[in-house]
PDB file of N, CA and C in Angstrom:
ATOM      1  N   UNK A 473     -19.925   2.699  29.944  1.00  0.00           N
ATOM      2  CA  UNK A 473     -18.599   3.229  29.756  1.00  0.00           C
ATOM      3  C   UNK A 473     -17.828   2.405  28.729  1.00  0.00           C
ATOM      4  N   UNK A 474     -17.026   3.366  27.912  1.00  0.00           N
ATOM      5  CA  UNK A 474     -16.032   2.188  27.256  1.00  0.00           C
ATOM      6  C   UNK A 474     -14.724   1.850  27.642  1.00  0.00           C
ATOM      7  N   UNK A 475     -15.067   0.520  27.428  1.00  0.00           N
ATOM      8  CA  UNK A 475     -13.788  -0.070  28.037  1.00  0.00           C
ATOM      9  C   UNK A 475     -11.997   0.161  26.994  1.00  0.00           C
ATOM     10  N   UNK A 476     -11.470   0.688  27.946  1.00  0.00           N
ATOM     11  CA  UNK A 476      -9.669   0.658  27.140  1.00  0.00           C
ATOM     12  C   UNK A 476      -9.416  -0.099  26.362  1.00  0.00           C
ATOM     13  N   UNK A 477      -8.841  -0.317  25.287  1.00  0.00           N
ATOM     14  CA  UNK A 477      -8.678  -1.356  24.212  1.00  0.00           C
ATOM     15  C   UNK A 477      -6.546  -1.057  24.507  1.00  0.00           C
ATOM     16  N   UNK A 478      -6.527  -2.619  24.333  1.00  0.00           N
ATOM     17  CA  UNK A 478      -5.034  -3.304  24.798  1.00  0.00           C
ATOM     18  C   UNK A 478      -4.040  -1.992  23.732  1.00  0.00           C
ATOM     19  N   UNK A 479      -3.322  -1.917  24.493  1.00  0.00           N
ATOM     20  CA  UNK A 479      -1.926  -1.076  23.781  1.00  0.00           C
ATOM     21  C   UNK A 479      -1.644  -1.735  23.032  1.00  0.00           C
ATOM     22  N   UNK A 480      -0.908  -1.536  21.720  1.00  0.00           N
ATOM     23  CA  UNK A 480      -0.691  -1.566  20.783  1.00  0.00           C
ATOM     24  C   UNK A 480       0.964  -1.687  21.333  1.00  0.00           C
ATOM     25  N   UNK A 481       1.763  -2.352  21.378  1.00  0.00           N
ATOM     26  CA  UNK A 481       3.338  -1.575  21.751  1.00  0.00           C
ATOM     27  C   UNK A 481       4.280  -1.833  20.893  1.00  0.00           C
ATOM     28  N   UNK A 482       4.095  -2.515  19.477  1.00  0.00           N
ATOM     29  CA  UNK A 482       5.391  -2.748  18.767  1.00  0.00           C
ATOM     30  C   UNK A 482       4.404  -2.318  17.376  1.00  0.00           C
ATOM     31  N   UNK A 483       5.030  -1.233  16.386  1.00  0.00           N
ATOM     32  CA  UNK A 483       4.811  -1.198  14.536  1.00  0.00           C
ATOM     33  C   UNK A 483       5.843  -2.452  14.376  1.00  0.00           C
ATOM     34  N   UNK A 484       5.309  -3.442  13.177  1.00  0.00           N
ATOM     35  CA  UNK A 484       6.504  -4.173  13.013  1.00  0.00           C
ATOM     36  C   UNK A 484       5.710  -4.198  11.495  1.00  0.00           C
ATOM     37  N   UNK A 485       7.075  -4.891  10.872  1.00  0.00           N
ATOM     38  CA  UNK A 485       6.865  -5.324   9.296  1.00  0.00           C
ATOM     39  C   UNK A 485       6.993  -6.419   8.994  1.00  0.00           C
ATOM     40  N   UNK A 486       6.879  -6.969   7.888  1.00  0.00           N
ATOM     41  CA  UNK A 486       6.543  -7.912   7.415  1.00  0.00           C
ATOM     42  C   UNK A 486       7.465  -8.165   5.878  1.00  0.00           C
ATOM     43  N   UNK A 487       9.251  -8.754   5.627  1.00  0.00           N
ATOM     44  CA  UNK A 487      10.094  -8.759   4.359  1.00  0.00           C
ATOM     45  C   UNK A 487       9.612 -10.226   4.155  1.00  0.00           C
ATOM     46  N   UNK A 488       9.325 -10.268   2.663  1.00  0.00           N
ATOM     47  CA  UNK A 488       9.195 -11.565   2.235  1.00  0.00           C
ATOM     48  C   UNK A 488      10.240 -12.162   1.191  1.00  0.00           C
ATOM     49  N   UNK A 489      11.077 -13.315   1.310  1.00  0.00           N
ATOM     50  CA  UNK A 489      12.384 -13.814   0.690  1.00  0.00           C
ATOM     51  C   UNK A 489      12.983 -12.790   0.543  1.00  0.00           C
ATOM     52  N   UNK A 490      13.900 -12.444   1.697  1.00  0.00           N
ATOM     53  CA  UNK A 490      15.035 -11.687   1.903  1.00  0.00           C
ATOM     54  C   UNK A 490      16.334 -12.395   1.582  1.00  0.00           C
ATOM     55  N   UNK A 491      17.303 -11.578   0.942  1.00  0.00           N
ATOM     56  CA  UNK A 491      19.103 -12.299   0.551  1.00  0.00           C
ATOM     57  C   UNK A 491      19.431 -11.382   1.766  1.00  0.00           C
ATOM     58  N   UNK A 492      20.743 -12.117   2.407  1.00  0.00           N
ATOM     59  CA  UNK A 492      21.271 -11.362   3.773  1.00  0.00           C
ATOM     60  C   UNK A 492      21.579  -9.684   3.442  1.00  0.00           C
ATOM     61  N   UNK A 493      22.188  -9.279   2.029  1.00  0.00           N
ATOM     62  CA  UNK A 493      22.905  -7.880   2.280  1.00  0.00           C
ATOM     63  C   UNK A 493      21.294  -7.487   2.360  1.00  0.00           C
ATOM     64  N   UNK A 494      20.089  -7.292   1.089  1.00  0.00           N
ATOM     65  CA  UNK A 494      18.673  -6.281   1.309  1.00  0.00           C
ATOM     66  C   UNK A 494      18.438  -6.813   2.931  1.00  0.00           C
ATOM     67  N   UNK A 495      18.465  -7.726   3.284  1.00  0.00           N
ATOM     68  CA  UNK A 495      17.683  -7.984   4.920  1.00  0.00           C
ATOM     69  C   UNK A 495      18.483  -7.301   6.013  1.00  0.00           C
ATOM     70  N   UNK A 496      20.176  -6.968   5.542  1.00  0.00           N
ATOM     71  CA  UNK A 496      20.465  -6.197   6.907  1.00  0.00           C
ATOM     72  C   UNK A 496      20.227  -4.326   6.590  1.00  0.00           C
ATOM     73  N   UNK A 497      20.396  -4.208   5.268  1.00  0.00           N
ATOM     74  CA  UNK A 497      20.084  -2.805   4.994  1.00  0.00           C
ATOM     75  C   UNK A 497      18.286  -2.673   5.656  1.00  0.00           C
ATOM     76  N   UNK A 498      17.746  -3.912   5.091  1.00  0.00           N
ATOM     77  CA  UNK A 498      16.131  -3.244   6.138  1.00  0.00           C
ATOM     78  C   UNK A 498      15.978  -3.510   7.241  1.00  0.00           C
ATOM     79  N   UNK A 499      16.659  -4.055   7.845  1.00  0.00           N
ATOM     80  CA  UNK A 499      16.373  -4.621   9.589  1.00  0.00           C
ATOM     81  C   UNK A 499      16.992  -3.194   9.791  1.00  0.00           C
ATOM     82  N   UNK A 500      18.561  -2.307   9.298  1.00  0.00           N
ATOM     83  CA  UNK A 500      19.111  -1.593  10.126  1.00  0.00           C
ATOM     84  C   UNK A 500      17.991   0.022   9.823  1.00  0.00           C
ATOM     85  N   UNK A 501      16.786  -0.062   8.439  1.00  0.00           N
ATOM     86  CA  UNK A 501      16.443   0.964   8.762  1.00  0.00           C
ATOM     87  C   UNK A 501      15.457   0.622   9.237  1.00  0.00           C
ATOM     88  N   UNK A 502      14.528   0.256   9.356  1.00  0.00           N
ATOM     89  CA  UNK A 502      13.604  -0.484  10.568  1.00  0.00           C
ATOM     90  C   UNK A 502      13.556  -0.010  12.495  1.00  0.00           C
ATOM     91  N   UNK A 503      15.278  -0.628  12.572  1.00  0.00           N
ATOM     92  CA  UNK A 503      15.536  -0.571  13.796  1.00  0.00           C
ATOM     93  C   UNK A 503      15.530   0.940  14.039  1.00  0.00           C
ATOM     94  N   UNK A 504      16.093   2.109  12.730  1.00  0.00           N
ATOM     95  CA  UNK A 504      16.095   3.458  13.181  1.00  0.00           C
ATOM     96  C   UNK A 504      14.463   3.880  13.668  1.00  0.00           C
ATOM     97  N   UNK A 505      13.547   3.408  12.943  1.00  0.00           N
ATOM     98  CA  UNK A 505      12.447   3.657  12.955  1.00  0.00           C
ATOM     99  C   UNK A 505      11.603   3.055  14.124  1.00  0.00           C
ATOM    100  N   UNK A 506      12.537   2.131  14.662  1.00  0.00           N
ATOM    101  CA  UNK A 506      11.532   1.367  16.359  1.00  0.00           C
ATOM    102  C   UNK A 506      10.579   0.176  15.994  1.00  0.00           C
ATOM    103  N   UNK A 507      11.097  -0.243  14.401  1.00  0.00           N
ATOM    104  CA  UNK A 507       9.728  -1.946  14.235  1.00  0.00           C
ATOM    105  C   UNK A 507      10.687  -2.516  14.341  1.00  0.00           C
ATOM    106  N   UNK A 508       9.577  -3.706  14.754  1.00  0.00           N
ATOM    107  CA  UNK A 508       9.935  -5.108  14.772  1.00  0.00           C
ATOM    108  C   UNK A 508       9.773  -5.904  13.598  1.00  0.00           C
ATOM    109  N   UNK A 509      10.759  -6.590  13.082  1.00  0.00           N
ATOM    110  CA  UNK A 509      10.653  -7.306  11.368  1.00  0.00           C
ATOM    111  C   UNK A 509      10.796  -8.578  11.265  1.00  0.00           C
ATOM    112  N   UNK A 510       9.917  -8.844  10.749  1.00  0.00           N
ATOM    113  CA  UNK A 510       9.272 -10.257  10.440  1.00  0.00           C
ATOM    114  C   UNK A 510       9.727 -10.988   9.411  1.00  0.00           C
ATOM    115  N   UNK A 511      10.578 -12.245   9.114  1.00  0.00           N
ATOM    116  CA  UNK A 511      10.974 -12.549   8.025  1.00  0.00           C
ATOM    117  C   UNK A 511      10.395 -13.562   7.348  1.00  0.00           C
ATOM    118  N   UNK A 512       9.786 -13.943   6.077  1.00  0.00           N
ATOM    119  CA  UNK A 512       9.265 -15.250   5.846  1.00  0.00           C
ATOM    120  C   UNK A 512       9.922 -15.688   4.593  1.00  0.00           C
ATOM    121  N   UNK A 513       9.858 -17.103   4.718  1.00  0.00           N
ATOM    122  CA  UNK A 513      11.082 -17.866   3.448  1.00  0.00           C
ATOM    123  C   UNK A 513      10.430 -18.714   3.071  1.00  0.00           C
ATOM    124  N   UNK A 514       9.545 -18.220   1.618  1.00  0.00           N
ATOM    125  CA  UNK A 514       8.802 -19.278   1.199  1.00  0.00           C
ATOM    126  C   UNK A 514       9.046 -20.520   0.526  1.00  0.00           C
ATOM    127  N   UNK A 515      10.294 -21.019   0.333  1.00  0.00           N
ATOM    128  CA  UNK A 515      11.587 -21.719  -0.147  1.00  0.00           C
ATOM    129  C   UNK A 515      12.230 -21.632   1.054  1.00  0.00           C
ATOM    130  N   UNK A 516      12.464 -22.669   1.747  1.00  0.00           N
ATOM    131  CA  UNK A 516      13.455 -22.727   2.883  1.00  0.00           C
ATOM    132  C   UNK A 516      14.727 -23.668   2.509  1.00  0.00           C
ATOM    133  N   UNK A 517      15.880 -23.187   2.739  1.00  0.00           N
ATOM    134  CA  UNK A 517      17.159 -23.705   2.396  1.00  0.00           C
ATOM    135  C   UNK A 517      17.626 -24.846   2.920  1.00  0.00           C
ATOM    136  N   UNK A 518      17.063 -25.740   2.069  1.00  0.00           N
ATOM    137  CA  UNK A 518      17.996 -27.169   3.528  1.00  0.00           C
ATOM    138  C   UNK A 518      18.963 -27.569   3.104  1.00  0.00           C
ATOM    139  N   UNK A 519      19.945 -26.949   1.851  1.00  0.00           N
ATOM    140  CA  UNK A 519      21.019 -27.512   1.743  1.00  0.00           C
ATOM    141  C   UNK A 519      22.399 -26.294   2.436  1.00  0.00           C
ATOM    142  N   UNK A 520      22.104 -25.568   2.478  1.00  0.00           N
ATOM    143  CA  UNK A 520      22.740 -24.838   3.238  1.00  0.00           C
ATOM    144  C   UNK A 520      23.800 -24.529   2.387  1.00  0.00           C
ATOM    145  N   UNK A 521      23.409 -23.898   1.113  1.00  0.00           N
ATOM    146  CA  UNK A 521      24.583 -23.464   0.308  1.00  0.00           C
ATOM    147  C   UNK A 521      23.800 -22.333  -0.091  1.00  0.00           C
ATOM    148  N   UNK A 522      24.893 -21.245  -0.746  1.00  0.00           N
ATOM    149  CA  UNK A 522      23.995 -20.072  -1.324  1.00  0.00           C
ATOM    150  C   UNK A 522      23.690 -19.511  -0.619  1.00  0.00           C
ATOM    151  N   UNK A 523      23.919 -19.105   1.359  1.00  0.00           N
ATOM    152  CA  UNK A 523      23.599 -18.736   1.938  1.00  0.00           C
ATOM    153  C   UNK A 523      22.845 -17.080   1.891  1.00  0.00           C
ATOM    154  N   UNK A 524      24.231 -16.691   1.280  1.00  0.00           N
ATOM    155  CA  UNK A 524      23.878 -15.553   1.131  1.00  0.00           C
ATOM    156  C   UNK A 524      22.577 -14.643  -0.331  1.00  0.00           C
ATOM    157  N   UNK A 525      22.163 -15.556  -0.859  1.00  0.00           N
ATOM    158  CA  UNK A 525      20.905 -15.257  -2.030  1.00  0.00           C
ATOM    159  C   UNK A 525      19.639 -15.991  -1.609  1.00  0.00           C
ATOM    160  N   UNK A 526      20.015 -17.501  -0.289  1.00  0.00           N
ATOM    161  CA  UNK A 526      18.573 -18.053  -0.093  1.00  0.00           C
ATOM    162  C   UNK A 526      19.123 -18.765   1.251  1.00  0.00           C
ATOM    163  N   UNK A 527      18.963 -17.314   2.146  1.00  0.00           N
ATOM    164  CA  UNK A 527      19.800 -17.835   3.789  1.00  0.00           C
ATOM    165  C   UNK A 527      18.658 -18.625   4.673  1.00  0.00           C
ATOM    166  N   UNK A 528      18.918 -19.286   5.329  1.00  0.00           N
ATOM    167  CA  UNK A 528      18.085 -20.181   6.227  1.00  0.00           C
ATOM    168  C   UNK A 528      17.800 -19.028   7.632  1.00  0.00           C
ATOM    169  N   UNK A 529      16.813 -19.508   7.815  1.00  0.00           N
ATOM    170  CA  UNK A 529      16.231 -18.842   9.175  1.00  0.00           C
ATOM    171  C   UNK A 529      17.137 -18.581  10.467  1.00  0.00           C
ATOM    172  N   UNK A 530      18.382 -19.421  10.199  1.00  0.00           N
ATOM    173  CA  UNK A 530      19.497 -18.829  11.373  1.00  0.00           C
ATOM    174  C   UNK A 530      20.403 -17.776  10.892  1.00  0.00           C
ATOM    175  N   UNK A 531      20.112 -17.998   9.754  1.00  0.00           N
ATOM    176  CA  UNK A 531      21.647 -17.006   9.090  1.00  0.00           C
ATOM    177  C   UNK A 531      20.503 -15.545   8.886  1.00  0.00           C
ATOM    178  N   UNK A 532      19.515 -15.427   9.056  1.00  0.00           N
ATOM    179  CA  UNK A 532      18.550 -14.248   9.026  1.00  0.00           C
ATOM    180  C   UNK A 532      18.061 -13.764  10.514  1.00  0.00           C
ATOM    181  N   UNK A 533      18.014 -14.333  11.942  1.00  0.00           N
ATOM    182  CA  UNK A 533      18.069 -13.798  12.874  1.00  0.00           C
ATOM    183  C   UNK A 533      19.387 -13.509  12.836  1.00  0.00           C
ATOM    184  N   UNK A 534      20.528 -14.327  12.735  1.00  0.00           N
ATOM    185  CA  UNK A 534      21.955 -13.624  12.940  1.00  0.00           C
ATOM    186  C   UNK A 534      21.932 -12.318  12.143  1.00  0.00           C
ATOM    187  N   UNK A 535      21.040 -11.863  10.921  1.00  0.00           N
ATOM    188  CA  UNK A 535      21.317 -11.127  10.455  1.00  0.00           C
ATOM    189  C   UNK A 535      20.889  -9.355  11.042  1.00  0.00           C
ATOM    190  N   UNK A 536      19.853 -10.148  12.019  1.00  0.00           N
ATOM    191  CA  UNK A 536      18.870  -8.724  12.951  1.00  0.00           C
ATOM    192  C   UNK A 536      17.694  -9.008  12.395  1.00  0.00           C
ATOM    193  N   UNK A 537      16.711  -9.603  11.987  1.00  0.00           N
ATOM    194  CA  UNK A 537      15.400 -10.215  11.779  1.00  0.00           C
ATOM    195  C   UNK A 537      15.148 -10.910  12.957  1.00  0.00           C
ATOM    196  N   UNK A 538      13.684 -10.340  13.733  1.00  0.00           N
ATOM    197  CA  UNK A 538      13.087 -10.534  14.855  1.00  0.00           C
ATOM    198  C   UNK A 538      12.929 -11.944  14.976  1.00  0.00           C
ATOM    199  N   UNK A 539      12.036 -12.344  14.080  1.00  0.00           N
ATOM    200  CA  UNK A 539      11.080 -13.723  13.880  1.00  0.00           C
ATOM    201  C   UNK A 539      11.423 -14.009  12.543  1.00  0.00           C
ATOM    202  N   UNK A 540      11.281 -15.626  12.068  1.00  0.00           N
ATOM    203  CA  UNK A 540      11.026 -15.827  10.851  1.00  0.00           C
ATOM    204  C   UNK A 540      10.131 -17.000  10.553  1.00  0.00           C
ATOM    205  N   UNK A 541       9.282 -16.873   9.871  1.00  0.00           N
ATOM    206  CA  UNK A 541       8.418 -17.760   9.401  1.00  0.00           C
ATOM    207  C   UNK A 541       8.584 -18.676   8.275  1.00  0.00           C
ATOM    208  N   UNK A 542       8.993 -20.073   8.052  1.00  0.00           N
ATOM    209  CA  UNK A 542       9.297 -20.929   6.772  1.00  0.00           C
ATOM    210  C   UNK A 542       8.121 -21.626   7.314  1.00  0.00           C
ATOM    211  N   UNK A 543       7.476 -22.691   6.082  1.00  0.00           N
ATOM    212  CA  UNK A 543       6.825 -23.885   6.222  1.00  0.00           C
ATOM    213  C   UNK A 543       7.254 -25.104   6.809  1.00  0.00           C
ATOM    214  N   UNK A 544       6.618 -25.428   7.012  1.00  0.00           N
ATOM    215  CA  UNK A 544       7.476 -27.349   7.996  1.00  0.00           C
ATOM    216  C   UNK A 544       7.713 -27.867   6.915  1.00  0.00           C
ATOM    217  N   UNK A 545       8.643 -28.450   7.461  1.00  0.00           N
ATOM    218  CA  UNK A 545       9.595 -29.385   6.544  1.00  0.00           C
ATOM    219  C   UNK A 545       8.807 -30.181   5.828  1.00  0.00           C
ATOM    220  N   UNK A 546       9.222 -30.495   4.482  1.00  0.00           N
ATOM    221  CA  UNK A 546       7.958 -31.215   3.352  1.00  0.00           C
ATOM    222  C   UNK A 546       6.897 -30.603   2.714  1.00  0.00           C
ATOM    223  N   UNK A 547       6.422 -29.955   3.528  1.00  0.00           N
ATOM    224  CA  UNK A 547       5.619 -28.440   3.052  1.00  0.00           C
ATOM    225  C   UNK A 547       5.558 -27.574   1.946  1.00  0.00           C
ATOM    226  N   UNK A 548       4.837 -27.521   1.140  1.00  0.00           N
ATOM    227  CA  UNK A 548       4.642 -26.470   0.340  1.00  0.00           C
ATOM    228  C   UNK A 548       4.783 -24.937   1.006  1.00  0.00           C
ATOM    229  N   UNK A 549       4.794 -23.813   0.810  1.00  0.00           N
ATOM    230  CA  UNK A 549       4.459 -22.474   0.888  1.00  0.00           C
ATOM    231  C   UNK A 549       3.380 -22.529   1.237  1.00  0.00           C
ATOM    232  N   UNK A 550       1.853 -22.291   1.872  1.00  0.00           N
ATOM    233  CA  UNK A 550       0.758 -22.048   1.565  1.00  0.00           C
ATOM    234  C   UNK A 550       0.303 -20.608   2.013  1.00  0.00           C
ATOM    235  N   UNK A 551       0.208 -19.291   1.369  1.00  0.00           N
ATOM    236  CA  UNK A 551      -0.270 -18.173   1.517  1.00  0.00           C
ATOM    237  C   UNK A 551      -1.315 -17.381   2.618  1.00  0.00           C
ATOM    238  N   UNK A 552      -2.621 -18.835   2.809  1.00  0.00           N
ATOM    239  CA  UNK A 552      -3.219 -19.107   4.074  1.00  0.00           C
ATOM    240  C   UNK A 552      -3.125 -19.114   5.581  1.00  0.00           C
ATOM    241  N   UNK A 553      -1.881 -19.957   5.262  1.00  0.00           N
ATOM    242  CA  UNK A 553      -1.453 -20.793   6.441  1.00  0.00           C
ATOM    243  C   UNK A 553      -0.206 -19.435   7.327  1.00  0.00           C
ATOM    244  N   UNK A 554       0.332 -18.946   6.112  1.00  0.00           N
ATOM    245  CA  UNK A 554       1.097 -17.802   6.570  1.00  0.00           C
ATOM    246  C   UNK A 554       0.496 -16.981   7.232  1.00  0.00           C
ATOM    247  N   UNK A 555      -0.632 -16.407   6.543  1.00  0.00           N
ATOM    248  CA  UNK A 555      -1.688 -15.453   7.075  1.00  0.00           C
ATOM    249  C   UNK A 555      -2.118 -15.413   8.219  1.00  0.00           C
ATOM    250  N   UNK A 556      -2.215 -16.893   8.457  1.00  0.00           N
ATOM    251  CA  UNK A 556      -3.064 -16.973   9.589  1.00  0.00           C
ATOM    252  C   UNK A 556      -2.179 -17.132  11.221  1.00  0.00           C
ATOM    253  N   UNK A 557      -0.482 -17.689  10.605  1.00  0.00           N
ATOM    254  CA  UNK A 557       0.286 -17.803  11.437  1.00  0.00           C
ATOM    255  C   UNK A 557       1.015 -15.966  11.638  1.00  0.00           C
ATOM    256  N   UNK A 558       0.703 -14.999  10.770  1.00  0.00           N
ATOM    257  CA  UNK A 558       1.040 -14.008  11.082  1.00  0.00           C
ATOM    258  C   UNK A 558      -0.397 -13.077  12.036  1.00  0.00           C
ATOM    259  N   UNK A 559      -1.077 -13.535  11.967  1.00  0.00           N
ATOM    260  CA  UNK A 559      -2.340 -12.624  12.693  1.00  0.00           C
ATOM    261  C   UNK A 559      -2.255 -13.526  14.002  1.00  0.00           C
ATOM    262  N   UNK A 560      -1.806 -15.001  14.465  1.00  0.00           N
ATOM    263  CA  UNK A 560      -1.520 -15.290  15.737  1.00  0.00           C
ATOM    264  C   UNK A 560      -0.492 -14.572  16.466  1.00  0.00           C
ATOM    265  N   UNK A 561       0.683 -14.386  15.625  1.00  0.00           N
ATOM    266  CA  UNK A 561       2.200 -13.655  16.095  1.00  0.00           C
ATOM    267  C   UNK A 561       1.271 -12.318  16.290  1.00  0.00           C
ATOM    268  N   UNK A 562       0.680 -11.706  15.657  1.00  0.00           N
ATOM    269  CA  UNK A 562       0.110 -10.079  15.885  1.00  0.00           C
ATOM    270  C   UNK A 562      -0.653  -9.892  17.329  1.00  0.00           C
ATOM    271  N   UNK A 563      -1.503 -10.953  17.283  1.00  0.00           N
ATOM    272  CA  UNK A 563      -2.407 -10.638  18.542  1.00  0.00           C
ATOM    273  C   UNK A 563      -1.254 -11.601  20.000  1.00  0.00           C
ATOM    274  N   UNK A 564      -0.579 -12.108  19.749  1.00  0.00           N
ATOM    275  CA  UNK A 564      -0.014 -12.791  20.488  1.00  0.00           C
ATOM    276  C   UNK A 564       1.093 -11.741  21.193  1.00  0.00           C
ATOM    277  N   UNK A 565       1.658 -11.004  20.432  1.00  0.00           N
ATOM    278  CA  UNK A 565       2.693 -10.089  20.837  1.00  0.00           C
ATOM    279  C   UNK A 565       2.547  -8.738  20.581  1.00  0.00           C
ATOM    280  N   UNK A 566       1.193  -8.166  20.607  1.00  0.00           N
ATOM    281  CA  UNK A 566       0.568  -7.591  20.469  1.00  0.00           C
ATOM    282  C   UNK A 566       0.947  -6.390  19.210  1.00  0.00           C
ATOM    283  N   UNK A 567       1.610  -7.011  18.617  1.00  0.00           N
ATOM    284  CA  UNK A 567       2.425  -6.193  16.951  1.00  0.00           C
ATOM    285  C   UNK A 567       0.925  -5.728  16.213  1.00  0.00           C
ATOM    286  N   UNK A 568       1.353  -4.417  15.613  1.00  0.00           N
ATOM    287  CA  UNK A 568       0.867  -3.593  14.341  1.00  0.00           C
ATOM    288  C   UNK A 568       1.411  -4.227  13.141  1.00  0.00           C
ATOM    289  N   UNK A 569       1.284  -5.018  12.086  1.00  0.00           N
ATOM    290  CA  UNK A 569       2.095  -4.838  10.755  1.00  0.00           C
ATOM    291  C   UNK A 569       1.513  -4.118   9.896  1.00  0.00           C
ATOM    292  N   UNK A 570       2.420  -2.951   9.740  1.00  0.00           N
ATOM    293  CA  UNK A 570       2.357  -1.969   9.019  1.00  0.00           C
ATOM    294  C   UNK A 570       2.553  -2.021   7.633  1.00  0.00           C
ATOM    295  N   UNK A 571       2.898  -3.428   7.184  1.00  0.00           N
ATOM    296  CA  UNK A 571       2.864  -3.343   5.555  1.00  0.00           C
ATOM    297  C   UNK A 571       3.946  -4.701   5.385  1.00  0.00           C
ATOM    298  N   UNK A 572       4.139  -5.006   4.402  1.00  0.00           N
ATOM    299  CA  UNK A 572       4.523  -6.304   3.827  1.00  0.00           C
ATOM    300  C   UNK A 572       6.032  -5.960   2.295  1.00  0.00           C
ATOM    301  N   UNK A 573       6.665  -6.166   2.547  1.00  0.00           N
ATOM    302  CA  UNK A 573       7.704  -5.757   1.790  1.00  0.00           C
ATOM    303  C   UNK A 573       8.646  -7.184   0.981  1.00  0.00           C
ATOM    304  N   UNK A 574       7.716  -7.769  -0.422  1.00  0.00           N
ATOM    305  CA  UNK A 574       8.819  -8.749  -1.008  1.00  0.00           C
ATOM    306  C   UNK A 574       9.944  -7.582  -1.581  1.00  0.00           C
ATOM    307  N   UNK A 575      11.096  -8.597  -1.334  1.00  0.00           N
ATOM    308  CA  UNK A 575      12.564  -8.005  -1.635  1.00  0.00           C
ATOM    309  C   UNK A 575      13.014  -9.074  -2.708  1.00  0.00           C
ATOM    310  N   UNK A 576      12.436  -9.421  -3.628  1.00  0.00           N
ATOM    311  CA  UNK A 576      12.974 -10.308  -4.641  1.00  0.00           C
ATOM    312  C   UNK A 576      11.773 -10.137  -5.604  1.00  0.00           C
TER     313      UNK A 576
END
């Protein structure tokens, strides 16, 4: 017999370097649509200026972005390392990403 394969229960996406106004226009059509959106900041802001063209990972959940993914502090970007931290978040919370959207 075959066995049931795990539900699937969230489509989510995947915006890469989002500025707050494109990240709330796509979180709010997103949310019409029922995904969950994933934010990643391959440049993470530690001076905390410019918020609004290169917002830090709090000022982007405040914005309606589910999750966000930056590198650890000192860190380069590495493309890999993203990859591999987005296919843990997938099977972990059992998310679909349906596609990958840079906004810059």
């Amino acid at each position: 017999q075959w066995s049931e394969p795990e539900p699937i229960l969230q489509n989510a996406l995947v915006i890469i370097d989002p500025r707050i106004a494109d990240c709330k226009e796509m979180v709010a059509s997103a949310k019409r649509r029922g995904l969950f959106v994933t934010a990643v900041i391959p440049k993470p802001n530690v001076t905390g200026k410019k918020l609004e063209y290169y917002p830090t990972a709090e000022a982007l959940l405040e914005a309606g972005v589910h999750q966000v993914y930056e590198p650890p502090l000192g860190a380069h970007f590495d493309v890999c390392e993203c990859a591999n931290h987005l296919q843990t978040l997938e099977a972990q919370q059992n998310l679909r990403f349906l596609g990958v959207i840079p906004l810059r």
